[in-house]
């Protein structure tokens, strides 16, 4: 069996369980490299990349070259796939894209380690978003660090899984009958995940001259054509009507998504993604074509090489429905609690009829009404949402059992107060796996 081209290479991949990072990690391993993935959460990393050697680390803790030394022992190359869309929660663009990467560059220069930087089309100092400006600052720091550096700027990345722009397109493609679209004429150039991983492997192998390369197909497409191609690939029927979304509506939705970002929700509808879509995703394919000796696959070729299965359609629909599911669940629990407080006397009467004393009945109604409100509001805090769904199920089950014992006549109530708890429980159980992000 011929030796693989990366045999003996020791590679550290930053952001290893991300959309690009996970594919790169697997691709480098398939080429014979010994890969270590640096991830923010080792438990999540082990789930996404079973069998891969992982080290835990948050880029916010790596602001000095000395901070990197323990991670760079026995490493020949670093591939930086880490990144964040915009500030908020645990994400700090200036640190993740610039300061930590500048420190990495200095450490790699001292140790003779090469760096492959996954940047972005449009990463320029005068770009319209903090994402692009901080990416450009990181690129600039690496160019002058003294280490061997390759800067790769992929277009719209199309892969088997999805994230960011591709997640947004899949979500929009899942809308039945009608196809809403903002900025339909925006020019876009795509790159297949396989081609992106191949370019990274070529740099690690030393087959590509050092420099910066736009990784894009030769032709540009209007965004409407890319969305139509995504819809065809997913197997969804063609839309009967295409509706242009006004700019003011797009900005309103992006502002709402940004607000939810402060609560930990990483929506693909946030303002950075919308601005990138408005600006377009285009680059110059010539430098890479000249260096590699071939063009990258076109959008149609990329889609033809990908397998679409039921899980891809299901994920697209889940991405579309999840905001509505979470909103309905939160509203249901909050209103349940509010109605319990405003209808205190009526709610007490049920317990009084069951033999409770007036004070204990009042305390119970008030307490559980506040619990309902707390569960409804807690669901909106993304880090808690999955556990809150399970807690909602547990509380609802307690209500069913307690009411069956204390007031079994409620099962025959024409308004069905107990019967209605059952679909609410099921909605919480449906939401729970929908919240899994990796």
CSV table of C-alpha atoms in Angstrom, one decimal:
chain,number,residue,atom,x,y,z
A,1,UNK,CA,0.0,0.0,0.0
A,2,UNK,CA,1.5,3.4,-1.0
A,3,UNK,CA,2.4,5.7,1.8
A,4,UNK,CA,-0.1,8.5,2.4
A,5,UNK,CA,1.2,12.0,1.7
A,6,UNK,CA,0.8,13.3,5.3
A,7,UNK,CA,2.3,10.2,7.0
A,8,UNK,CA,4.4,11.3,9.9
A,9,UNK,CA,2.9,14.8,10.0
A,10,UNK,CA,1.7,16.0,13.4
A,11,UNK,CA,-1.1,18.5,13.1
A,12,UNK,CA,-2.9,20.6,15.7
A,13,UNK,CA,-6.4,21.6,14.6
A,14,UNK,CA,-8.0,24.6,16.4
A,15,UNK,CA,-11.8,24.6,16.6
A,16,UNK,CA,-11.7,20.9,15.7
A,17,UNK,CA,-15.4,20.1,16.3
A,18,UNK,CA,-16.8,23.0,14.3
A,19,UNK,CA,-18.4,22.8,10.8
A,20,UNK,CA,-15.0,23.1,9.0
A,21,UNK,CA,-12.8,21.8,11.8
A,22,UNK,CA,-14.5,18.4,12.1
A,23,UNK,CA,-14.3,17.8,8.3
A,24,UNK,CA,-10.6,19.0,8.3
A,25,UNK,CA,-9.7,16.7,11.2
A,26,UNK,CA,-11.1,13.7,9.5
A,27,UNK,CA,-9.6,14.6,6.1
A,28,UNK,CA,-6.1,15.0,7.6
A,29,UNK,CA,-6.4,11.7,9.4
A,30,UNK,CA,-7.4,10.0,6.2
A,31,UNK,CA,-4.2,11.4,4.6
A,32,UNK,CA,-2.1,9.8,7.3
A,33,UNK,CA,-1.5,12.7,9.6
A,34,UNK,CA,-1.5,12.4,13.4
A,35,UNK,CA,-4.1,14.9,14.4
A,36,UNK,CA,-4.8,16.5,17.8
A,37,UNK,CA,-7.9,18.6,18.1
A,38,UNK,CA,-8.0,21.7,20.3
A,39,UNK,CA,-11.6,22.2,21.5
A,40,UNK,CA,-13.5,24.4,23.9
A,41,UNK,CA,-15.4,21.5,25.5
A,42,UNK,CA,-13.8,18.0,25.6
A,43,UNK,CA,-17.1,16.2,26.2
A,44,UNK,CA,-18.7,17.7,23.1
A,45,UNK,CA,-15.5,17.0,21.1
A,46,UNK,CA,-15.5,13.3,22.1
A,47,UNK,CA,-19.1,13.1,20.8
A,48,UNK,CA,-18.3,14.7,17.5
A,49,UNK,CA,-14.9,13.2,16.9
A,50,UNK,CA,-14.8,9.8,18.7
A,51,UNK,CA,-11.3,8.4,18.7
A,52,UNK,CA,-9.5,11.6,18.0
A,53,UNK,CA,-6.9,12.9,20.5
A,54,UNK,CA,-8.3,16.1,22.0
A,55,UNK,CA,-7.0,18.8,24.2
A,56,UNK,CA,-9.3,21.4,25.9
A,57,UNK,CA,-8.6,25.0,25.5
A,58,UNK,CA,-10.4,28.4,25.1
A,59,UNK,CA,-8.6,30.9,22.8
A,60,UNK,CA,-9.5,33.6,25.3
A,61,UNK,CA,-6.8,32.1,27.6
A,62,UNK,CA,-4.1,32.1,24.9
A,63,UNK,CA,-3.0,35.7,24.6
A,64,UNK,CA,0.7,35.3,25.0
A,65,UNK,CA,3.2,33.1,23.0
A,66,UNK,CA,4.1,31.3,26.3
A,67,UNK,CA,0.4,30.2,26.7
A,68,UNK,CA,0.7,28.2,23.4
A,69,UNK,CA,3.9,26.3,24.2
A,70,UNK,CA,2.3,23.4,26.0
A,71,UNK,CA,-0.1,23.0,23.1
A,72,UNK,CA,2.6,23.0,20.4
A,73,UNK,CA,4.8,20.2,21.7
A,74,UNK,CA,5.4,17.6,19.0
A,75,UNK,CA,3.5,19.6,16.4
A,76,UNK,CA,4.6,20.2,12.8
A,77,UNK,CA,1.7,22.3,11.7
A,78,UNK,CA,-1.3,24.2,13.1
A,79,UNK,CA,-4.6,24.5,11.2
A,80,UNK,CA,-6.8,27.3,12.6
A,81,UNK,CA,-10.4,26.5,12.0
A,82,UNK,CA,-11.6,28.4,15.1
A,83,UNK,CA,-13.9,31.4,14.8
A,84,UNK,CA,-17.0,33.1,16.0
A,85,UNK,CA,-19.7,35.0,14.0
A,86,UNK,CA,-20.1,38.0,16.3
A,87,UNK,CA,-19.5,39.2,19.9
A,88,UNK,CA,-21.8,37.9,22.6
A,89,UNK,CA,-21.9,35.3,25.3
A,90,UNK,CA,-18.6,33.4,25.3
A,91,UNK,CA,-17.5,34.9,22.0
A,92,UNK,CA,-15.0,37.8,21.7
A,93,UNK,CA,-14.0,38.4,18.1
A,94,UNK,CA,-11.0,40.6,18.8
A,95,UNK,CA,-9.5,37.9,21.0
A,96,UNK,CA,-10.5,34.8,19.0
A,97,UNK,CA,-9.7,36.2,15.6
A,98,UNK,CA,-6.8,38.5,16.3
A,99,UNK,CA,-5.0,38.6,19.7
A,100,UNK,CA,-4.9,34.8,20.3
A,101,UNK,CA,-3.8,34.2,16.7
A,102,UNK,CA,-1.1,36.8,16.8
A,103,UNK,CA,0.3,35.1,19.9
A,104,UNK,CA,0.0,31.7,18.1
A,105,UNK,CA,2.0,33.1,15.2
A,106,UNK,CA,4.8,34.3,17.4
A,107,UNK,CA,5.0,31.0,19.2
A,108,UNK,CA,5.0,29.0,16.0
A,109,UNK,CA,7.8,31.3,14.5
A,110,UNK,CA,10.0,30.6,17.5
A,111,UNK,CA,9.4,26.8,17.2
A,112,UNK,CA,9.5,26.5,13.4
A,113,UNK,CA,5.9,25.4,13.1
A,114,UNK,CA,3.8,26.2,10.0
A,115,UNK,CA,0.3,27.7,10.2
A,116,UNK,CA,-2.7,27.2,7.9
A,117,UNK,CA,-5.2,30.0,8.6
A,118,UNK,CA,-8.8,29.6,7.6
A,119,UNK,CA,-9.9,33.1,7.0
A,120,UNK,CA,-12.9,34.4,5.0
A,121,UNK,CA,-13.7,36.0,1.7
A,122,UNK,CA,-14.0,39.7,2.4
A,123,UNK,CA,-11.7,39.8,5.4
A,124,UNK,CA,-10.2,43.3,5.0
A,125,UNK,CA,-9.3,46.1,7.4
A,126,UNK,CA,-12.1,48.3,6.0
A,127,UNK,CA,-14.8,45.5,5.9
A,128,UNK,CA,-18.4,46.3,7.0
A,129,UNK,CA,-18.5,43.8,9.9
A,130,UNK,CA,-16.4,43.2,13.0
A,131,UNK,CA,-16.1,39.6,11.9
A,132,UNK,CA,-14.3,40.5,8.8
A,133,UNK,CA,-12.2,43.2,10.3
A,134,UNK,CA,-10.9,41.0,13.1
A,135,UNK,CA,-10.3,38.2,10.7
A,136,UNK,CA,-8.2,40.6,8.6
A,137,UNK,CA,-6.3,41.7,11.7
A,138,UNK,CA,-5.4,38.1,12.5
A,139,UNK,CA,-4.3,37.4,8.9
A,140,UNK,CA,-2.1,40.5,9.0
A,141,UNK,CA,-0.5,39.4,12.3
A,142,UNK,CA,0.3,36.0,10.8
A,143,UNK,CA,1.8,37.5,7.7
A,144,UNK,CA,4.5,39.2,9.7
A,145,UNK,CA,5.1,36.6,12.4
A,146,UNK,CA,7.9,34.9,10.7
A,147,UNK,CA,6.4,31.4,10.6
A,148,UNK,CA,5.5,29.6,7.3
A,149,UNK,CA,1.9,30.7,6.8
A,150,UNK,CA,-0.9,29.9,4.3
A,151,UNK,CA,-4.1,32.0,4.5
A,152,UNK,CA,-7.1,30.3,2.9
A,153,UNK,CA,-10.3,32.3,2.3
A,154,UNK,CA,-13.1,29.9,1.4
A,155,UNK,CA,-16.3,31.1,-0.3
A,156,UNK,CA,-19.7,29.8,0.7
A,157,UNK,CA,-18.8,26.3,2.1
A,158,UNK,CA,-21.1,23.5,1.0
A,159,UNK,CA,-20.7,20.3,3.0
A,160,UNK,CA,-22.6,17.3,4.2
A,161,UNK,CA,-23.4,19.1,7.5
A,162,UNK,CA,-24.3,22.7,7.9
A,163,UNK,CA,-23.5,25.9,9.8
A,164,UNK,CA,-23.8,29.6,9.3
A,165,UNK,CA,-24.6,30.6,5.7
A,166,UNK,CA,-25.3,27.0,4.6
A,167,UNK,CA,-27.6,26.5,7.7
A,168,UNK,CA,-29.5,29.6,6.7
A,169,UNK,CA,-30.0,28.5,3.1
A,170,UNK,CA,-31.2,25.1,4.2
A,171,UNK,CA,-33.6,26.6,6.7
A,172,UNK,CA,-35.0,28.9,3.9
A,173,UNK,CA,-35.2,26.0,1.5
A,174,UNK,CA,-37.4,24.1,4.0
A,175,UNK,CA,-40.2,26.7,3.8
A,176,UNK,CA,-43.0,25.0,1.9
A,177,UNK,CA,-44.7,26.4,-1.2
A,178,UNK,CA,-43.4,30.0,-0.9
A,179,UNK,CA,-39.7,30.9,-1.1
A,180,UNK,CA,-38.8,34.1,0.7
A,181,UNK,CA,-35.4,35.6,-0.1
A,182,UNK,CA,-33.5,38.7,0.7
A,183,UNK,CA,-30.8,40.1,-1.6
A,184,UNK,CA,-31.7,37.6,-4.4
A,185,UNK,CA,-29.2,39.1,-6.8
A,186,UNK,CA,-26.2,39.0,-4.4
A,187,UNK,CA,-23.3,37.3,-6.2
A,188,UNK,CA,-22.0,34.1,-4.5
A,189,UNK,CA,-19.1,31.7,-5.2
A,190,UNK,CA,-19.1,28.4,-3.5
A,191,UNK,CA,-16.5,25.8,-2.5
A,192,UNK,CA,-17.1,22.2,-1.6
A,193,UNK,CA,-15.9,21.0,1.8
A,194,UNK,CA,-13.9,18.2,0.1
A,195,UNK,CA,-12.0,20.8,-2.0
A,196,UNK,CA,-11.4,23.0,1.1
A,197,UNK,CA,-10.0,20.0,3.0
A,198,UNK,CA,-7.9,19.0,0.0
A,199,UNK,CA,-6.4,22.5,-0.2
A,200,UNK,CA,-5.6,22.3,3.5
A,201,UNK,CA,-4.0,18.9,3.1
A,202,UNK,CA,-1.9,20.3,0.2
A,203,UNK,CA,-0.6,23.1,2.4
A,204,UNK,CA,0.3,20.8,5.2
A,205,UNK,CA,2.1,18.6,2.8
A,206,UNK,CA,4.0,21.5,1.4
A,207,UNK,CA,2.6,21.1,-2.1
A,208,UNK,CA,1.2,24.7,-2.3
A,209,UNK,CA,3.4,27.8,-2.2
A,210,UNK,CA,3.0,30.0,0.8
A,211,UNK,CA,0.6,32.8,0.4
A,212,UNK,CA,-3.1,33.8,0.5
A,213,UNK,CA,-5.7,32.1,-1.7
A,214,UNK,CA,-9.4,32.6,-2.3
A,215,UNK,CA,-10.9,29.2,-2.4
A,216,UNK,CA,-13.9,29.7,-4.8
A,217,UNK,CA,-15.3,28.2,-7.9
A,218,UNK,CA,-14.8,30.0,-11.2
A,219,UNK,CA,-18.3,31.2,-11.8
A,220,UNK,CA,-20.5,33.5,-9.7
A,221,UNK,CA,-24.2,32.8,-9.0
A,222,UNK,CA,-27.0,35.0,-7.8
A,223,UNK,CA,-28.1,34.0,-4.3
A,224,UNK,CA,-31.5,33.0,-5.6
A,225,UNK,CA,-29.8,30.4,-7.8
A,226,UNK,CA,-27.8,29.0,-4.9
A,227,UNK,CA,-30.9,28.8,-2.8
A,228,UNK,CA,-32.8,27.0,-5.6
A,229,UNK,CA,-29.9,24.5,-6.0
A,230,UNK,CA,-30.0,23.9,-2.2
A,231,UNK,CA,-33.7,23.3,-2.4
A,232,UNK,CA,-33.3,20.8,-5.3
A,233,UNK,CA,-30.5,19.0,-3.4
A,234,UNK,CA,-32.6,18.6,-0.3
A,235,UNK,CA,-35.4,17.1,-2.4
A,236,UNK,CA,-37.9,19.8,-1.6
A,237,UNK,CA,-40.5,20.7,-4.3
A,238,UNK,CA,-39.8,23.9,-6.2
A,239,UNK,CA,-41.4,26.9,-4.7
A,240,UNK,CA,-44.7,28.0,-6.3
A,241,UNK,CA,-44.0,31.6,-5.4
A,242,UNK,CA,-40.8,33.6,-4.7
A,243,UNK,CA,-41.2,36.5,-2.4
A,244,UNK,CA,-38.6,39.2,-2.0
A,245,UNK,CA,-38.0,40.2,1.6
A,246,UNK,CA,-37.7,44.0,2.1
A,247,UNK,CA,-34.4,45.3,3.5
A,248,UNK,CA,-36.2,46.7,6.6
A,249,UNK,CA,-37.7,43.3,7.4
A,250,UNK,CA,-34.3,41.7,7.1
A,251,UNK,CA,-32.8,44.3,9.5
A,252,UNK,CA,-35.6,43.8,11.9
A,253,UNK,CA,-35.2,40.0,11.9
A,254,UNK,CA,-31.4,40.4,12.3
A,255,UNK,CA,-31.8,42.8,15.3
A,256,UNK,CA,-34.1,40.3,17.0
A,257,UNK,CA,-31.5,37.5,16.3
A,258,UNK,CA,-28.8,39.7,17.7
A,259,UNK,CA,-30.8,40.3,20.9
A,260,UNK,CA,-31.3,36.5,21.2
A,261,UNK,CA,-27.6,36.2,20.7
A,262,UNK,CA,-27.1,37.9,24.1
A,263,UNK,CA,-29.2,35.0,25.5
A,264,UNK,CA,-26.8,32.4,23.9
A,265,UNK,CA,-28.8,31.7,20.7
A,266,UNK,CA,-26.4,31.5,17.8
A,267,UNK,CA,-28.9,32.1,15.0
A,268,UNK,CA,-27.8,32.1,11.4
A,269,UNK,CA,-30.0,35.2,11.0
A,270,UNK,CA,-27.8,37.5,13.1
A,271,UNK,CA,-26.7,40.8,11.6
A,272,UNK,CA,-23.2,39.7,10.6
A,273,UNK,CA,-24.6,36.9,8.4
A,274,UNK,CA,-27.1,39.2,6.9
A,275,UNK,CA,-24.5,41.8,6.1
A,276,UNK,CA,-22.2,39.2,4.5
A,277,UNK,CA,-25.1,38.0,2.4
A,278,UNK,CA,-25.9,41.6,1.3
A,279,UNK,CA,-22.2,42.2,0.5
A,280,UNK,CA,-21.8,39.0,-1.5
A,281,UNK,CA,-19.3,36.2,-1.3
A,282,UNK,CA,-16.9,36.5,-4.2
A,283,UNK,CA,-13.2,36.1,-4.7
A,284,UNK,CA,-10.5,35.6,-7.2
A,285,UNK,CA,-10.0,31.9,-8.1
A,286,UNK,CA,-6.9,32.5,-10.3
A,287,UNK,CA,-4.1,32.4,-7.7
A,288,UNK,CA,-5.2,29.1,-6.3
A,289,UNK,CA,-5.9,27.7,-9.8
A,290,UNK,CA,-2.4,28.6,-10.9
A,291,UNK,CA,-0.8,27.2,-7.8
A,292,UNK,CA,-2.8,24.0,-7.7
A,293,UNK,CA,-3.0,23.5,-11.5
A,294,UNK,CA,-6.8,23.0,-11.5
A,295,UNK,CA,-10.0,24.8,-10.7
A,296,UNK,CA,-12.2,24.0,-7.8
A,297,UNK,CA,-15.5,22.1,-8.3
A,298,UNK,CA,-18.5,24.2,-9.4
A,299,UNK,CA,-21.6,24.5,-7.2
A,300,UNK,CA,-23.5,22.0,-9.3
A,301,UNK,CA,-20.6,19.5,-9.1
A,302,UNK,CA,-20.4,20.0,-5.4
A,303,UNK,CA,-24.0,19.2,-4.9
A,304,UNK,CA,-23.9,16.2,-7.2
A,305,UNK,CA,-21.1,14.7,-5.1
A,306,UNK,CA,-23.0,15.1,-1.8
A,307,UNK,CA,-25.5,12.5,-0.5
A,308,UNK,CA,-28.8,13.9,0.7
A,309,UNK,CA,-30.8,11.8,3.1
A,310,UNK,CA,-33.8,12.1,5.3
A,311,UNK,CA,-31.7,13.5,8.2
A,312,UNK,CA,-30.7,16.5,6.1
A,313,UNK,CA,-34.3,17.4,5.2
A,314,UNK,CA,-35.2,16.8,8.9
A,315,UNK,CA,-32.4,19.1,10.1
A,316,UNK,CA,-33.5,21.8,7.7
A,317,UNK,CA,-37.1,21.6,8.9
A,318,UNK,CA,-36.0,21.5,12.6
A,319,UNK,CA,-33.8,24.6,12.1
A,320,UNK,CA,-36.8,26.4,10.6
A,321,UNK,CA,-39.3,25.3,13.3
A,322,UNK,CA,-37.1,25.5,16.4
A,323,UNK,CA,-37.6,29.3,17.0
A,324,UNK,CA,-41.4,28.8,16.8
A,325,UNK,CA,-41.3,25.7,19.1
A,326,UNK,CA,-39.2,27.5,21.7
A,327,UNK,CA,-41.4,30.6,21.5
A,328,UNK,CA,-44.6,28.6,21.9
A,329,UNK,CA,-43.2,26.6,24.8
A,330,UNK,CA,-42.0,29.7,26.7
A,331,UNK,CA,-45.3,31.5,26.1
A,332,UNK,CA,-47.3,28.5,27.3
A,333,UNK,CA,-45.5,28.2,30.6
A,334,UNK,CA,-45.4,31.9,31.3
A,335,UNK,CA,-49.1,32.4,30.5
A,336,UNK,CA,-49.9,29.3,32.6
A,337,UNK,CA,-48.3,30.9,35.6
A,338,UNK,CA,-49.8,34.4,34.9
A,339,UNK,CA,-53.3,32.9,34.6
A,340,UNK,CA,-52.8,31.0,37.8
A,341,UNK,CA,-51.9,34.2,39.7
A,342,UNK,CA,-54.7,36.3,38.1
A,343,UNK,CA,-57.2,33.6,38.6
A,344,UNK,CA,-56.1,32.7,42.1
A,345,UNK,CA,-59.6,32.4,43.6
A,346,UNK,CA,-60.8,30.0,40.9
A,347,UNK,CA,-57.6,27.9,41.1
A,348,UNK,CA,-57.9,27.8,44.9
A,349,UNK,CA,-61.4,26.5,44.7
A,350,UNK,CA,-60.3,23.2,43.0
A,351,UNK,CA,-58.0,22.5,46.0
A,352,UNK,CA,-60.6,23.7,48.5
A,353,UNK,CA,-63.1,21.2,47.0
A,354,UNK,CA,-60.5,18.5,47.6
A,355,UNK,CA,-60.3,19.4,51.3
A,356,UNK,CA,-57.3,21.7,51.4
A,357,UNK,CA,-57.3,24.7,53.8
A,358,UNK,CA,-57.6,28.1,52.3
A,359,UNK,CA,-54.0,29.2,53.3
A,360,UNK,CA,-52.3,26.0,52.0
A,361,UNK,CA,-54.4,26.2,48.7
A,362,UNK,CA,-53.3,29.8,48.1
A,363,UNK,CA,-49.7,29.1,48.8
A,364,UNK,CA,-49.7,26.1,46.5
A,365,UNK,CA,-51.3,28.0,43.6
A,366,UNK,CA,-48.9,31.0,44.0
A,367,UNK,CA,-45.8,28.8,44.3
A,368,UNK,CA,-46.5,26.6,41.3
A,369,UNK,CA,-47.6,29.6,39.2
A,370,UNK,CA,-44.2,31.2,39.9
A,371,UNK,CA,-42.6,27.9,39.0
A,372,UNK,CA,-44.4,27.9,35.6
A,373,UNK,CA,-43.3,31.5,34.9
A,374,UNK,CA,-39.7,30.7,35.9
A,375,UNK,CA,-39.6,27.6,33.6
A,376,UNK,CA,-41.0,29.7,30.7
A,377,UNK,CA,-38.4,32.4,31.1
A,378,UNK,CA,-35.5,30.0,31.8
A,379,UNK,CA,-36.2,28.3,28.5
A,380,UNK,CA,-35.1,31.5,26.7
A,381,UNK,CA,-31.5,31.3,28.2
A,382,UNK,CA,-29.8,29.0,25.7
A,383,UNK,CA,-27.3,27.3,28.0
A,384,UNK,CA,-30.2,26.1,30.2
A,385,UNK,CA,-32.7,25.3,27.5
A,386,UNK,CA,-32.2,21.6,27.1
A,387,UNK,CA,-32.3,20.9,30.8
A,388,UNK,CA,-35.3,23.2,31.2
A,389,UNK,CA,-37.2,21.1,28.6
A,390,UNK,CA,-36.7,18.0,30.7
A,391,UNK,CA,-37.6,19.9,33.9
A,392,UNK,CA,-40.8,21.1,32.2
A,393,UNK,CA,-41.7,17.4,31.5
A,394,UNK,CA,-41.0,16.5,35.1
A,395,UNK,CA,-43.1,19.3,36.5
A,396,UNK,CA,-46.0,18.6,34.0
A,397,UNK,CA,-45.9,14.9,35.0
A,398,UNK,CA,-46.0,15.9,38.7
A,399,UNK,CA,-49.1,18.1,37.9
A,400,UNK,CA,-50.8,15.1,36.2
A,401,UNK,CA,-50.1,12.8,39.1
A,402,UNK,CA,-51.0,15.3,41.8
A,403,UNK,CA,-54.2,16.4,40.2
A,404,UNK,CA,-55.2,12.8,39.6
A,405,UNK,CA,-54.9,12.1,43.3
A,406,UNK,CA,-56.2,15.4,44.6
A,407,UNK,CA,-58.9,16.3,42.0
A,408,UNK,CA,-59.6,13.3,39.7
A,409,UNK,CA,-62.8,15.0,38.4
A,410,UNK,CA,-60.6,17.4,36.4
A,411,UNK,CA,-60.1,14.6,33.9
A,412,UNK,CA,-63.8,14.9,33.0
A,413,UNK,CA,-63.7,18.7,32.8
A,414,UNK,CA,-65.1,19.9,29.4
A,415,UNK,CA,-62.2,22.3,29.0
A,416,UNK,CA,-59.7,19.4,29.5
A,417,UNK,CA,-57.1,21.1,31.7
A,418,UNK,CA,-55.3,17.9,32.4
A,419,UNK,CA,-55.6,16.5,28.9
A,420,UNK,CA,-53.9,19.6,27.5
A,421,UNK,CA,-50.8,19.0,29.7
A,422,UNK,CA,-50.0,15.9,27.6
A,423,UNK,CA,-49.2,17.7,24.3
A,424,UNK,CA,-47.3,20.3,26.2
A,425,UNK,CA,-45.1,17.6,27.7
A,426,UNK,CA,-44.6,16.1,24.2
A,427,UNK,CA,-43.6,19.5,22.8
A,428,UNK,CA,-40.9,19.8,25.5
A,429,UNK,CA,-39.7,16.3,24.7
A,430,UNK,CA,-39.6,17.2,21.0
A,431,UNK,CA,-37.7,20.5,21.7
A,432,UNK,CA,-35.0,18.7,23.8
A,433,UNK,CA,-33.2,16.9,21.0
A,434,UNK,CA,-33.8,19.9,18.7
A,435,UNK,CA,-31.5,21.9,21.0
A,436,UNK,CA,-28.5,19.7,20.5
A,437,UNK,CA,-26.0,21.9,18.7
A,438,UNK,CA,-23.3,19.4,17.7
